[in-house]
Tab-separated table of C-alpha atoms in Angstrom:
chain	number	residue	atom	x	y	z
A	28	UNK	CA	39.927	-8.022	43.963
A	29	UNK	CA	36.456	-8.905	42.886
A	30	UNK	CA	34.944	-6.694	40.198
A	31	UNK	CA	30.649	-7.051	39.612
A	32	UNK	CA	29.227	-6.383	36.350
A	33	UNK	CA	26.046	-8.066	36.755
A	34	UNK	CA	23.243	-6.491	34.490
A	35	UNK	CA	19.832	-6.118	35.041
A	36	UNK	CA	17.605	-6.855	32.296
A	37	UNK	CA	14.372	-3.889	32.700
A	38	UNK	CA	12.697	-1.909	30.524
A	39	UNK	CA	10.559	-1.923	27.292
A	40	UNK	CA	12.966	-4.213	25.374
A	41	UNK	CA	12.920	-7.070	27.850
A	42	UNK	CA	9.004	-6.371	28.842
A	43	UNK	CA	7.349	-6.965	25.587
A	44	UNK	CA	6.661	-2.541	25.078
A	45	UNK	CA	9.259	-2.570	22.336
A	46	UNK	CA	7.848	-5.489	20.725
A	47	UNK	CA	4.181	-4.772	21.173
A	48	UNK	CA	5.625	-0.961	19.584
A	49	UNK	CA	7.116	-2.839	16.296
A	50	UNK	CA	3.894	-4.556	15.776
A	51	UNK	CA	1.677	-1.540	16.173
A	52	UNK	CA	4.204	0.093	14.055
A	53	UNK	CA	4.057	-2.603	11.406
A	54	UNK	CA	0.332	-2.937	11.702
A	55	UNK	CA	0.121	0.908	10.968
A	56	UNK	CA	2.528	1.394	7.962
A	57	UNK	CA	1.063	-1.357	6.207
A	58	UNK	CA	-2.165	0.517	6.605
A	59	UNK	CA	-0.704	3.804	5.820
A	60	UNK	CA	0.986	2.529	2.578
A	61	UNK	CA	-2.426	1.082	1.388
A	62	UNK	CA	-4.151	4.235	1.822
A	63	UNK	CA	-1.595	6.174	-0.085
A	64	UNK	CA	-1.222	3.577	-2.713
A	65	UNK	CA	-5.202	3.958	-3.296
A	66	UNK	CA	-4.986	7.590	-3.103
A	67	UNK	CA	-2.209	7.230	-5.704
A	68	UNK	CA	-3.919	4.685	-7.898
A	69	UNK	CA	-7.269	6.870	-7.988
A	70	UNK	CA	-5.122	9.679	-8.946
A	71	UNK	CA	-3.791	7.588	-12.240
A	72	UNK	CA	-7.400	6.482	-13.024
A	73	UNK	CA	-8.161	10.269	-13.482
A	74	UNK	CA	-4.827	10.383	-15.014
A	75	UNK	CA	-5.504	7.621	-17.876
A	76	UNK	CA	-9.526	7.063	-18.247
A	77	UNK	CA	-10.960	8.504	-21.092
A	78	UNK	CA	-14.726	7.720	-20.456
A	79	UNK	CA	-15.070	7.445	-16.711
A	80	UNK	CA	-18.306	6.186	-15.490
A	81	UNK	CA	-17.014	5.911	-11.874
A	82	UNK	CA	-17.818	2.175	-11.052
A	83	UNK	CA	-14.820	1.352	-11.714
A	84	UNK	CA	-13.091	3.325	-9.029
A	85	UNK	CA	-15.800	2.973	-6.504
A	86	UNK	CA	-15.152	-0.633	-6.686
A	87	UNK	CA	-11.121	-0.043	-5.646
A	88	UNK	CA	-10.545	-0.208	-2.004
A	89	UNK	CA	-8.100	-1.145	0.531
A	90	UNK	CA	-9.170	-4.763	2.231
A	91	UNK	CA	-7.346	-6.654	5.106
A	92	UNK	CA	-5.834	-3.762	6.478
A	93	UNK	CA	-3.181	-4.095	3.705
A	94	UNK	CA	-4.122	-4.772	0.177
A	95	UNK	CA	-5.694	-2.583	-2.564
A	96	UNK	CA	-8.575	-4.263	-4.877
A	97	UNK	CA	-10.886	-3.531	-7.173
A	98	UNK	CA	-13.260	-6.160	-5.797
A	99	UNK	CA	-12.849	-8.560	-8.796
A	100	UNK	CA	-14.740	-6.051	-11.272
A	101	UNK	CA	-15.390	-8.293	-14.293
A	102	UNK	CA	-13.679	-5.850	-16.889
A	103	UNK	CA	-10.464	-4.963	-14.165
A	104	UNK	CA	-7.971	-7.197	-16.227
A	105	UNK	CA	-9.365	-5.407	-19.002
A	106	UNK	CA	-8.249	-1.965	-18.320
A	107	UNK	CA	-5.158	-3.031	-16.428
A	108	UNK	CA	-3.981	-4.612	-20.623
A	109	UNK	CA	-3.605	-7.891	-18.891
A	110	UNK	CA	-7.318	-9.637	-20.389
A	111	UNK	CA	-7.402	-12.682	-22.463
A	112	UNK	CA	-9.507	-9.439	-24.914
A	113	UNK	CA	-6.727	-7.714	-24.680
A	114	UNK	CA	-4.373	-6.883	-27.531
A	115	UNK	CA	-3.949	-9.020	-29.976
A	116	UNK	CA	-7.637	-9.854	-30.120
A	117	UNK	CA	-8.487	-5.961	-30.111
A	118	UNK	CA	-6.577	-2.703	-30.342
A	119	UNK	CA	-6.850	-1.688	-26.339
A	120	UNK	CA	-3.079	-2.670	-24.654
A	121	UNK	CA	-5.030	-0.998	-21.411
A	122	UNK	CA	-3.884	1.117	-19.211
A	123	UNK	CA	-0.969	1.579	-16.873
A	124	UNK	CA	-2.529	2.722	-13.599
A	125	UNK	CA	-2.064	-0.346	-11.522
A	126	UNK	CA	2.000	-0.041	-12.593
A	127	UNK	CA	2.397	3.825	-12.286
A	128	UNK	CA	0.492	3.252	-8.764
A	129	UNK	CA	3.157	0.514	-8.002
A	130	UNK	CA	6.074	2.465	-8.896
A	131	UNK	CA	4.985	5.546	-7.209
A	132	UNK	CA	3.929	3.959	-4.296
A	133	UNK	CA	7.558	2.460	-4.187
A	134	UNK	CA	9.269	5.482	-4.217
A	135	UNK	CA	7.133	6.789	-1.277
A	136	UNK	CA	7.050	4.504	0.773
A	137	UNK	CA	10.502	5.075	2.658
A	138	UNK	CA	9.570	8.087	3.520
A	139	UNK	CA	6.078	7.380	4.951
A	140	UNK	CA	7.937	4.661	7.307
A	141	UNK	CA	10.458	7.086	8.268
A	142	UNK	CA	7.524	9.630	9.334
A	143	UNK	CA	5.630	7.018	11.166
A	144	UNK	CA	8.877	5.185	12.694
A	145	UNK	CA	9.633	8.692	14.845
A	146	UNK	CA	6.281	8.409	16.583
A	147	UNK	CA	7.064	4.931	17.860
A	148	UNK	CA	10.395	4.492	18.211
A	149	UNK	CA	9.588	6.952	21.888
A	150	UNK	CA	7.735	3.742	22.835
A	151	UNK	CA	10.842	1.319	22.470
């Protein structure tokens, strides 16, 4: 008696698809979570500022594809209470809107990569 079980190895997970899906996927949340962590972080600057001029926020952006600046603005460390001027040397601690955006953004960001996994895991 002589019993085959010979496989054959086709489809998207031996062709390179499902890997060329993760990467788009990848490439996409990381995009998606910057977006929402500058949406979040201009939300806190409306949140926290007391004086806005608006400089300051135009200069936040996402860069790379994947990371959320505020383009090296001279007073940034400033505001974020993390400036050599910075309490002790005066009475400003800053503000907490690169932290609250961190923490927020943390909490989110499962469910933004659940959303976006069900539109490519049909490509897998």
């Amino acid at each position: 008696m002589l019993l085959d079980v010979s496989t054959s190895s086709r489809g998207p997970l031996f062709d390179g698809r499902a890997r060329a899906a993760a990467n788009a996927y990848i490439n996409r949340l990381e995009r998606d979570l910057a977006e929402e962590g500058l949406n979040i972080l201009r939300g806190e600057m409306h949140r926290v500022f007391r004086n806005p001029t608006g400089y300051y926020e135009s200069r936040c952006k996402v860069i790379e594809g994947h990371k959320i600046s505020d383009s090296r603005v001279v007073y940034g460390p400033w505001l974020a209470g993390i400036g050599s001027r910075n309490f002790p040397a005066t009475k400003f601690r800053g503000y907490d809107h690169w932290t609250v955006t961190r923490d927020k953004l943390n909490a989110r960001k499962q469910g933004i990569g659940e959303r976006l996994l069900r539109r490519y895991t049909g490509r897998m």
